Coordinates of N, CA and C in Angstrom, one line a residue:
Chain A
X106 N 1.1 -1.3 -0.2 CA 0.2 0.0 0.5 C 0.5 1.0 -0.1
X107 N 0.6 2.3 -0.9 CA 1.0 3.6 -0.8 C 1.2 4.3 0.5
X108 N 2.1 4.5 0.9 CA 2.1 5.1 2.4 C 1.5 6.8 2.2
X109 N 0.3 6.9 2.5 CA -0.2 8.4 2.6 C -1.6 8.1 4.0
X110 N -1.4 9.0 4.7 CA -2.2 9.1 6.3 C -2.8 10.9 5.5
X111 N -4.0 10.8 6.2 CA -4.4 11.5 6.7 C -4.8 12.1 7.8
X112 N -4.5 13.5 8.8 CA -5.6 13.4 10.0 C -6.2 14.7 10.0
X113 N -7.4 15.0 10.8 CA -7.7 13.7 11.8 C -8.7 13.4 11.1
X114 N -8.8 12.0 11.0 CA -9.9 11.2 10.4 C -11.2 11.3 10.9
X115 N -12.0 12.0 11.7 CA -12.6 12.3 12.2 C -12.5 13.3 12.6
X116 N -13.5 14.8 12.2 CA -13.5 15.9 13.1 C -15.4 16.3 12.4
X117 N -16.0 16.8 13.3 CA -16.8 17.6 13.3 C -16.7 19.3 14.2
X118 N -17.6 19.9 13.9 CA -17.1 21.9 13.6 C -18.0 22.5 13.4
X119 N -18.3 23.1 13.8 CA -18.9 24.5 14.1 C -19.3 25.3 13.1
X120 N -20.0 25.7 12.6 CA -19.7 26.7 11.3 C -19.5 28.0 11.6
X121 N -18.9 28.4 10.6 CA -17.9 29.5 10.9 C -16.5 29.8 11.6
X122 N -16.4 28.0 11.8 CA -14.2 28.2 12.4 C -14.0 27.6 11.0
X123 N -12.5 27.7 11.4 CA -11.6 27.5 10.3 C -11.4 25.7 10.7
X124 N -10.9 25.3 9.6 CA -10.4 23.5 9.5 C -9.3 23.0 8.8
X125 N -8.3 22.2 9.4 CA -7.2 22.2 8.1 C -7.5 20.7 8.6
X126 N -7.4 19.8 7.3 CA -7.3 19.0 7.5 C -5.6 18.9 6.3
X127 N -4.9 17.2 7.1 CA -3.4 17.6 6.5 C -2.9 15.9 5.8
X128 N -2.6 15.8 5.1 CA -2.3 14.6 4.6 C -0.6 14.5 4.2
X129 N -0.8 13.6 4.3 CA 0.9 13.5 4.6 C 1.4 11.9 3.7
X130 N 2.2 12.2 2.9 CA 3.1 10.8 2.2 C 4.1 11.2 2.3
X131 N 4.8 9.4 2.0 CA 6.4 8.9 1.8 C 6.6 8.3 1.0
X132 N 5.7 8.4 -0.1 CA 6.1 7.9 -1.9 C 7.0 9.2 -2.5
X133 N 7.6 9.7 -1.9 CA 7.3 11.1 -2.5 C 7.2 11.5 -3.9
X134 N 6.0 11.2 -4.2 CA 5.1 12.2 -5.0 C 5.0 13.0 -5.6
X135 N 5.1 12.9 -6.9 CA 5.5 14.9 -7.3 C 3.9 15.7 -7.4
X136 N 2.9 14.4 -7.4 CA 1.0 15.1 -7.6 C 0.0 15.0 -6.3
X137 N 0.0 15.8 -5.7 CA -1.1 15.4 -4.4 C -2.8 16.1 -4.9
X138 N -3.3 15.3 -4.8 CA -4.6 15.5 -4.7 C -4.9 15.4 -3.5
X139 N -6.3 16.7 -3.4 CA -7.9 16.8 -2.2 C -9.3 16.6 -3.3
X140 N -10.3 16.0 -2.6 CA -11.3 15.4 -3.8 C -12.6 15.4 -2.8
X141 N -12.8 15.5 -2.6 CA -14.3 15.8 -1.3 C -15.4 14.5 -2.2
X142 N -16.2 13.6 -1.5 CA -16.7 12.7 -1.8 C -18.0 12.5 -1.2
X143 N -18.8 13.4 -1.7 CA -20.5 13.2 -1.7 C -21.8 12.5 -1.9
X144 N -22.6 11.5 -1.5 CA -23.4 11.0 -2.4 C -24.4 11.2 -3.4
X145 N -24.2 10.6 -4.9 CA -24.8 11.4 -6.0 C -23.8 11.6 -6.7
X146 N -22.1 12.4 -5.9 CA -21.5 13.5 -6.9 C -20.1 12.4 -7.1
X147 N -19.6 11.5 -7.0 CA -19.0 10.8 -7.2 C -17.6 11.8 -6.0
X148 N -16.5 11.4 -6.8 CA -15.2 12.3 -6.1 C -15.4 13.4 -7.2
X149 N -15.0 14.5 -5.9 CA -14.8 16.0 -6.9 C -13.5 16.5 -6.6
X150 N -12.3 17.0 -7.4 CA -11.7 17.3 -7.0 C -12.2 19.2 -6.7
X151 N -11.2 18.8 -5.3 CA -10.8 21.2 -4.8 C -9.6 21.3 -5.1
X152 N -8.6 21.3 -5.2 CA -7.1 21.1 -5.7 C -6.3 20.5 -5.7
X153 N -4.8 20.8 -6.2 CA -4.2 19.7 -6.6 C -3.1 20.4 -6.4
X154 N -1.8 19.9 -6.6 CA -0.3 20.1 -6.6 C 0.3 19.7 -7.2
X155 N 1.1 20.1 -8.2 CA 1.8 19.7 -9.0 C 4.0 19.6 -8.4
X156 N 3.5 20.2 -7.5 CA 5.2 19.8 -7.1 C 4.8 21.2 -5.5
X157 N 6.0 21.5 -5.2 CA 6.4 22.2 -3.7 C 5.5 23.2 -4.1
X158 N 5.5 24.6 -3.2 CA 4.1 25.8 -3.7 C 3.4 25.8 -5.2
X159 N 3.4 24.9 -5.3 CA 2.9 25.1 -6.9 C 1.6 23.8 -6.4
X160 N 0.4 25.1 -6.9 CA -1.1 24.5 -7.1 C -1.3 24.9 -7.5
X161 N -3.1 24.6 -8.5 CA -4.5 25.5 -9.1 C -5.3 24.0 -8.3
X162 N -6.3 24.8 -9.4 CA -7.4 24.0 -8.4 C -8.2 23.7 -9.3
X163 N -9.6 23.0 -8.4 CA -9.7 21.8 -9.6 C -11.2 22.7 -9.9
X164 N -12.3 21.6 -9.4 CA -14.0 21.9 -10.2 C -14.8 22.1 -9.0
X165 N -14.3 22.3 -8.0 CA -15.1 22.5 -6.8 C -14.4 23.8 -5.5
X166 N -13.4 24.6 -5.8 CA -12.7 24.8 -5.1 C -13.4 25.8 -4.2
X167 N -13.8 26.7 -4.0 CA -14.3 27.1 -3.6 C -15.0 27.3 -2.2
X168 N -13.6 28.4 -1.2 CA -14.0 27.6 0.1 C -13.6 27.1 0.1
X169 N -12.2 26.9 -0.7 CA -11.3 25.9 -0.1 C -9.6 26.8 0.2
X170 N -8.9 27.0 0.4 CA -7.9 27.0 0.2 C -6.9 25.0 0.9
X171 N -5.5 25.8 -0.3 CA -4.6 24.6 0.1 C -3.2 25.7 0.0
X172 N -2.0 24.7 0.3 CA -1.0 25.3 0.8 C 0.5 23.7 0.5
X173 N 1.4 23.5 0.1 CA 2.4 22.6 0.0 C 3.9 23.4 0.3
X174 N 4.0 23.3 1.4 CA 5.7 24.0 1.4 C 6.8 22.7 1.6
X175 N 6.1 21.3 1.7 CA 7.0 20.7 1.9 C 6.9 19.2 1.1
X176 N 7.4 18.7 -0.1 CA 7.0 17.4 -0.8 C 6.1 16.5 -0.9
X177 N 6.4 15.9 0.8 CA 5.8 15.3 1.9 C 4.0 15.4 2.1
X178 N 4.0 17.2 2.7 CA 2.8 17.9 3.1 C 2.2 18.1 2.7
X179 N 0.5 18.3 2.8 CA -0.1 18.9 1.3 C -1.4 19.9 2.2
X180 N -1.4 20.6 2.6 CA -3.2 20.6 3.7 C -4.4 21.3 2.8
X181 N -5.1 21.4 3.7 CA -6.8 21.9 3.0 C -7.4 22.5 4.0
X182 N -6.9 24.0 3.9 CA -7.6 24.1 4.3 C -9.4 25.1 4.5
X183 N -10.8 24.8 4.9 CA -10.9 25.7 5.1 C -11.6 27.2 6.1
X184 N -11.6 28.3 4.9 CA -11.4 29.2 6.0 C -12.4 29.3 6.9
X185 N -13.4 28.4 6.5 CA -14.4 29.3 7.2 C -15.8 28.1 6.9
X186 N -16.1 27.0 8.3 CA -16.5 26.4 7.3 C -18.5 26.3 7.6
X187 N -19.1 25.8 6.5 CA -20.1 26.2 6.3 C -20.7 24.3 6.2
X188 N -22.0 24.2 6.0 CA -22.5 22.8 6.6 C -23.1 22.1 5.0
X189 N -22.4 22.3 4.1 CA -22.5 22.1 3.0 C -21.1 21.8 2.6
X190 N -20.7 21.8 3.4 CA -18.2 21.6 3.2 C -18.8 20.5 4.0
X191 N -20.0 19.6 4.7 CA -20.3 18.3 5.5 C -19.7 17.1 4.5
X192 N -18.8 16.5 4.2 CA -17.7 15.3 3.3 C -17.0 15.4 4.1
X193 N -17.1 13.5 3.1 CA -15.7 13.3 3.4 C -14.0 13.3 2.4
X194 N -13.6 13.4 3.0 CA -12.4 14.1 2.1 C -11.1 13.6 1.6
X195 N -10.4 13.0 0.2 CA -9.5 12.4 0.1 C -8.9 13.0 -0.3
X196 N -7.4 12.6 -0.4 CA -6.1 13.3 0.1 C -6.2 11.8 -1.4
X197 N -6.0 12.5 -2.6 CA -4.4 11.4 -3.8 C -2.8 11.8 -3.6
X198 N -2.2 10.4 -4.6 CA -1.0 11.1 -4.4 C -0.5 10.2 -5.9
X199 N 0.0 10.9 -6.6 CA 0.2 9.9 -8.5 C 1.5 10.8 -8.6
X200 N 2.6 9.9 -9.4 CA 3.4 10.4 -10.3 C 4.0 11.0 -10.6
X201 N 2.4 11.8 -11.1 CA 2.6 13.2 -12.0 C 2.0 12.8 -13.7
X202 N 1.6 13.5 -14.6 CA 1.2 13.4 -15.8 C 3.1 12.5 -16.9
X203 N 2.8 11.4 -17.6 CA 3.6 11.5 -18.6 C 2.9 11.4 -19.7
X204 N 3.6 10.7 -20.7 CA 3.6 11.2 -22.4 C 2.6 10.4 -22.3
X205 N 2.1 8.8 -20.7 CA 0.7 9.3 -22.1 C -0.5 8.9 -20.5
X206 N 0.2 10.4 -19.7 CA -1.3 10.6 -19.3 C -1.4 11.1 -18.0
X207 N -1.9 11.2 -17.6 CA -2.0 11.1 -15.8 C -1.9 9.8 -14.9
X208 N -1.3 9.7 -14.5 CA -0.5 8.2 -13.9 C -1.8 7.9 -12.8
X209 N -1.7 6.7 -12.6 CA -2.1 5.7 -11.1 C -2.0 7.1 -10.1
X210 N -3.6 7.5 -9.0 CA -4.0 7.9 -8.0 C -4.0 6.7 -7.0
X211 N -3.4 7.6 -6.0 CA -3.1 6.6 -4.6 C -4.5 7.0 -3.8
X212 N -4.8 6.9 -2.8 CA -6.3 6.9 -1.7 C -5.3 7.2 -0.8
X213 N -5.4 8.3 0.1 CA -5.2 7.6 1.9 C -6.5 7.6 2.2
X214 N -6.7 7.3 3.6 CA -8.5 6.9 3.8 C -9.2 7.5 4.5
X215 N -9.4 8.7 3.5 CA -10.3 10.4 4.3 C -10.3 10.3 5.3
X216 N -10.9 11.2 5.8 CA -11.9 12.3 6.8 C -12.7 12.6 6.7
X217 N -13.3 12.1 7.3 CA -15.1 12.0 7.6 C -15.5 13.9 8.2
X218 N -15.9 14.7 8.1 CA -15.9 16.0 8.6 C -17.6 16.1 8.4
X219 N -17.9 16.8 10.2 CA -19.4 17.3 9.6 C -19.1 18.2 10.7
X220 N -20.1 19.6 10.0 CA -19.9 21.2 10.2 C -21.5 21.0 10.5
X221 N -22.0 21.3 11.7 CA -23.1 22.0 12.1 C -23.2 23.2 12.1
Chain B
X66 N -18.4 18.6 -17.4 CA -17.4 17.8 -17.8 C -17.6 16.0 -17.0
X67 N -18.0 15.5 -16.5 CA -17.4 14.9 -15.6 C -18.5 13.6 -16.4
X68 N -17.8 12.5 -16.4 CA -18.7 11.9 -17.4 C -19.5 10.8 -16.7
X69 N -20.4 10.3 -17.2 CA -21.6 10.2 -16.8 C -21.7 8.2 -16.6
X70 N -22.3 7.6 -16.2 CA -21.6 5.7 -15.5 C -23.2 5.4 -16.2
X71 N -23.3 4.4 -16.6 CA -24.4 3.3 -16.2 C -24.0 2.1 -16.3
X72 N -24.8 1.0 -15.5 CA -26.1 1.7 -15.2 C -26.0 2.4 -13.6
X73 N -26.6 3.1 -12.7 CA -26.0 3.9 -11.5 C -25.3 2.5 -10.1
X74 N -26.7 1.6 -10.5 CA -26.8 0.9 -9.8 C -26.6 -0.9 -9.9
X75 N -26.7 -1.8 -9.3 CA -26.9 -3.4 -10.0 C -26.3 -4.1 -8.7
X76 N -27.4 -5.3 -8.4 CA -27.2 -6.1 -8.1 C -27.0 -8.3 -9.1
X77 N -26.1 -8.5 -9.1 CA -25.7 -9.5 -8.9 C -26.0 -10.9 -8.1
X78 N -26.3 -11.8 -8.8 CA -26.1 -13.6 -7.9 C -24.5 -13.6 -8.0
X79 N -23.8 -14.7 -7.1 CA -22.4 -14.8 -7.0 C -22.2 -15.6 -8.9
X80 N -21.2 -15.1 -9.4 CA -21.7 -16.4 -10.9 C -21.7 -15.3 -12.0
X81 N -22.8 -14.9 -11.9 CA -23.1 -13.6 -13.3 C -21.7 -12.8 -13.3
X82 N -23.1 -12.2 -14.7 CA -21.6 -10.9 -15.4 C -21.8 -10.1 -15.3
X83 N -21.3 -8.7 -15.2 CA -22.0 -7.3 -15.4 C -21.3 -6.4 -16.2
X84 N -21.1 -5.6 -16.7 CA -20.9 -4.0 -17.6 C -21.6 -2.9 -16.7
X85 N -19.9 -2.6 -16.4 CA -20.5 -0.6 -16.8 C -20.0 0.4 -17.9
X86 N -21.1 1.7 -17.8 CA -20.9 2.0 -19.0 C -20.4 3.2 -18.1
X87 N -18.7 4.2 -19.1 CA -19.0 5.1 -18.8 C -18.3 6.4 -19.7
X88 N -18.7 7.1 -20.1 CA -19.4 7.4 -21.4 C -19.4 9.2 -20.9
X89 N -18.1 9.8 -22.4 CA -17.8 11.0 -21.9 C -17.4 11.9 -23.1
X90 N -18.1 13.4 -23.1 CA -18.7 14.1 -24.0 C -17.6 15.1 -25.0
X91 N -16.5 14.3 -23.8 CA -15.4 15.3 -24.6 C -14.1 13.5 -25.6
X92 N -13.0 14.3 -26.0 CA -12.4 13.2 -26.6 C -11.1 13.3 -25.7
X93 N -11.1 11.5 -25.5 CA -10.2 11.3 -24.1 C -8.9 11.0 -24.8
X94 N -8.0 11.1 -23.9 CA -6.3 9.8 -23.8 C -6.7 8.7 -22.7
X95 N -7.3 9.3 -22.2 CA -7.3 7.8 -21.1 C -8.2 7.7 -21.0
X96 N -8.5 6.2 -20.4 CA -10.0 5.7 -19.6 C -8.8 5.6 -17.6
X97 N -9.8 5.5 -17.4 CA -8.7 4.6 -15.5 C -10.0 3.8 -14.7
X98 N -10.7 2.9 -14.3 CA -11.0 2.1 -13.2 C -10.6 1.9 -11.9
X99 N -11.1 2.8 -11.0 CA -11.2 2.1 -9.2 C -12.3 2.1 -8.8
X100 N -12.5 1.0 -7.7 CA -13.4 0.1 -7.2 C -12.7 1.0 -5.5
X101 N -14.3 0.3 -4.6 CA -14.3 1.3 -3.9 C -15.7 0.9 -2.7
X102 N -15.0 0.4 -1.9 CA -15.6 -0.6 -0.9 C -16.3 0.3 0.1
X103 N -17.3 -0.1 1.0 CA -18.2 0.9 1.5 C -16.9 1.2 3.3
X104 N -16.7 2.6 2.6 CA -15.7 2.9 4.1 C -14.1 2.2 4.1
X105 N -14.0 2.6 2.8 CA -12.7 2.2 3.0 C -12.3 3.4 0.9
X106 N -10.8 3.3 1.0 CA -10.1 4.2 0.1 C -10.9 3.6 -0.5
X107 N -11.0 4.8 -2.2 CA -11.0 4.4 -3.8 C -9.4 3.3 -3.5
X108 N -9.6 2.3 -4.6 CA -9.0 1.6 -5.0 C -8.3 1.4 -6.7
X109 N -7.4 1.7 -7.3 CA -7.1 1.6 -8.5 C -6.6 -0.5 -9.3
X110 N -7.5 0.3 -10.3 CA -8.0 -1.4 -11.4 C -6.7 -1.4 -12.6
X111 N -7.4 -0.5 -13.2 CA -6.4 -0.5 -14.3 C -6.8 1.1 -15.2
X112 N -6.2 1.8 -16.4 CA -5.9 1.9 -17.1 C -6.1 1.7 -18.8
X113 N -7.1 2.6 -19.8 CA -6.9 2.3 -20.5 C -6.4 3.7 -21.4
X114 N -5.2 3.6 -22.3 CA -5.0 4.4 -22.9 C -5.4 4.7 -24.7
X115 N -5.4 6.1 -24.7 CA -5.7 5.9 -26.0 C -4.8 5.1 -26.7
X116 N -5.3 4.0 -28.3 CA -4.4 3.2 -29.3 C -5.4 2.3 -28.9
X117 N -6.4 2.2 -28.0 CA -7.5 1.0 -28.1 C -6.8 0.1 -26.7
X118 N -5.2 0.1 -26.3 CA -5.4 -0.6 -25.6 C -5.4 -0.8 -24.1
X119 N -6.4 -2.3 -24.2 CA -6.6 -3.2 -23.3 C -6.2 -3.8 -22.7
X120 N -6.6 -3.2 -20.8 CA -5.7 -3.7 -19.7 C -6.6 -4.6 -18.7
X121 N -6.1 -5.5 -19.0 CA -7.3 -7.0 -17.5 C -6.7 -7.2 -16.7
X122 N -7.2 -7.0 -15.7 CA -7.0 -7.2 -13.9 C -8.4 -8.8 -13.1
X123 N -7.6 -9.7 -13.6 CA -7.8 -10.9 -13.0 C -9.4 -10.9 -13.9
X124 N -10.7 -12.0 -13.2 CA -11.6 -11.0 -13.9 C -12.3 -10.8 -14.7
X125 N -12.0 -9.0 -14.4 CA -11.9 -7.5 -14.8 C -11.4 -7.4 -16.1
X126 N -12.3 -7.4 -17.0 CA -11.5 -6.6 -18.1 C -11.6 -5.1 -18.5
X127 N -11.4 -4.4 -18.8 CA -12.5 -3.0 -20.1 C -11.8 -3.2 -21.3
X128 N -12.4 -2.7 -21.8 CA -12.4 -1.8 -23.5 C -12.2 -0.3 -23.0
X129 N -11.8 0.5 -24.2 CA -12.0 1.6 -24.4 C -12.5 2.2 -25.9
X130 N -13.5 2.5 -26.8 CA -13.9 3.3 -27.9 C -13.5 4.5 -27.8
X131 N -12.2 4.7 -28.4 CA -12.7 6.2 -28.2 C -13.1 7.3 -29.4
X132 N -13.6 6.3 -30.7 CA -14.2 7.2 -31.5 C -15.4 7.7 -30.7
X133 N -15.7 7.0 -29.4 CA -17.4 6.9 -29.2 C -16.8 7.5 -27.6
X134 N -16.1 7.8 -27.6 CA -14.8 7.9 -26.0 C -16.0 8.0 -24.8
X135 N -16.4 6.1 -24.8 CA -16.7 5.9 -23.9 C -15.7 4.5 -23.7
X136 N -16.1 4.2 -22.2 CA -15.1 2.6 -21.5 C -16.4 1.6 -21.5
X137 N -15.8 0.6 -20.7 CA -16.6 -0.5 -20.5 C -15.9 -1.0 -19.4
X138 N -16.6 -1.9 -18.4 CA -15.8 -2.3 -17.4 C -16.8 -3.8 -17.6
X139 N -16.2 -5.2 -18.0 CA -16.4 -5.9 -18.0 C -16.3 -7.2 -16.5
X140 N -17.2 -7.6 -15.4 CA -16.6 -8.2 -14.5 C -17.6 -9.8 -15.0
X141 N -16.7 -10.6 -14.9 CA -16.7 -11.8 -15.5 C -16.2 -12.7 -13.9
X142 N -18.3 -14.3 -13.9 CA -18.0 -14.6 -13.2 C -18.3 -14.1 -11.8
X143 N -18.7 -13.2 -11.2 CA -19.1 -11.8 -10.5 C -18.7 -13.0 -8.9
X144 N -17.5 -12.4 -8.0 CA -17.3 -12.8 -6.9 C -18.3 -12.0 -5.7
X145 N -18.4 -12.4 -4.6 CA -18.2 -11.7 -3.5 C -17.9 -10.1 -3.1
X146 N -16.0 -10.7 -3.5 CA -15.1 -9.4 -3.3 C -15.3 -8.4 -4.5
X147 N -16.2 -8.7 -5.5 CA -16.6 -8.1 -6.9 C -17.7 -6.8 -6.1
X148 N -18.3 -6.6 -4.8 CA -19.4 -5.9 -4.2 C -18.4 -4.2 -4.2
X149 N -19.1 -3.4 -4.0 CA -18.4 -1.9 -4.2 C -18.6 -1.6 -5.2
X150 N -18.7 0.7 -5.1 CA -18.6 2.0 -6.0 C -17.6 1.2 -6.9
X151 N -17.6 1.0 -8.7 CA -17.4 1.6 -9.6 C -17.2 2.8 -9.9
X152 N -15.8 3.8 -9.8 CA -15.9 4.9 -10.4 C -15.1 5.1 -11.7
X153 N -15.1 5.4 -13.3 CA -14.1 5.8 -14.1 C -13.9 7.3 -14.1
X154 N -12.6 7.0 -14.5 CA -11.8 8.3 -14.4 C -11.2 9.0 -15.3
X155 N -11.9 9.7 -16.5 CA -11.7 9.8 -18.0 C -10.9 11.5 -17.6
X156 N -9.7 10.9 -18.8 CA -8.5 12.9 -19.0 C -8.5 13.0 -20.6
X157 N -9.1 14.9 -20.0 CA -9.2 14.7 -21.9 C -8.1 15.7 -22.1
X158 N -8.0 16.3 -23.1 CA -7.1 17.4 -23.3 C -6.9 18.6 -22.3
X159 N -5.3 18.8 -21.9 CA -4.6 19.4 -20.9 C -4.3 18.9 -19.6
X160 N -4.6 17.6 -20.1 CA -5.1 16.7 -19.1 C -6.0 16.5 -17.7
X161 N -7.3 17.0 -18.4 CA -8.1 17.5 -17.8 C -8.0 15.9 -17.2
X162 N -9.0 15.5 -15.6 CA -9.3 14.5 -15.0 C -10.3 14.3 -14.1
X163 N -11.3 13.5 -14.8 CA -12.9 13.5 -14.2 C -12.7 12.6 -13.3
X164 N -13.4 12.3 -12.4 CA -14.7 11.2 -11.9 C -15.8 10.7 -12.2
X165 N -16.3 10.2 -12.6 CA -17.9 9.9 -13.3 C -18.9 9.8 -12.0
X166 N -19.3 9.3 -11.6 CA -20.4 9.8 -10.3 C -20.4 8.1 -9.4
X167 N -19.9 7.2 -10.5 CA -20.4 5.6 -9.5 C -21.3 5.6 -9.9
X168 N -20.6 3.8 -10.0 CA -21.7 2.0 -10.5 C -22.0 1.8 -9.6
X169 N -22.9 1.2 -8.1 CA -23.2 0.8 -6.7 C -23.1 -1.3 -7.9
X170 N -22.0 -1.7 -7.4 CA -23.1 -3.3 -7.8 C -22.2 -3.8 -6.1
X171 N -23.5 -5.0 -6.1 CA -23.9 -5.6 -5.1 C -24.0 -7.3 -4.7
X172 N -22.9 -8.4 -5.0 CA -22.9 -9.7 -5.6 C -23.6 -10.2 -4.1
X173 N -25.1 -11.3 -4.4 CA -25.7 -11.0 -3.9 C -25.2 -13.3 -3.9
X174 N -24.6 -14.1 -2.3 CA -25.2 -15.6 -2.8 C -25.7 -16.1 -3.6

């Protein structure tokens, strides 16, 4: 199994509070991703990173920010959590994009976030 | 831009076959398939590349029709362990990658 951990694994917070989720990898993969998973919507990309301090938005980036100061860590921050951000958040890593396209993504165990 | 999967859900008895379809409105470079068991993380199954390369995994195989921007996942002689939600992921121009909404597969004895 790819070495990917997420913390915390479960979190309950109140509307309006800031929340930071952490993804840590030991594989030295270049690309890291944050997804949210909601019933009926599958996996939707929030942000991704293609290197230290290099990040870009995904399809559902509003209300989220990310940072990557080290290869192994990718942080997802909800500046002011809302109930619509209640979800399961998955981090994923991949070796990147090659001539044959996006490489395999390996997923972390997920974080269940409940915003009251 | 999110690919469409069909069916949304399917129930099978052990030993039966199933086909899961994934369709995109965009020209595709590759299609990825993942399986997620309840309460767990998605796990990679296979990648299909432009050019028709087909890669199988045990009794699970897939095809990629570039002209129709479609991929199909074939589960043969299903086992209880095949139960889970199957996601396709499609890659199009600019390395844009999107997962589908998923197909729930339940195999019963």
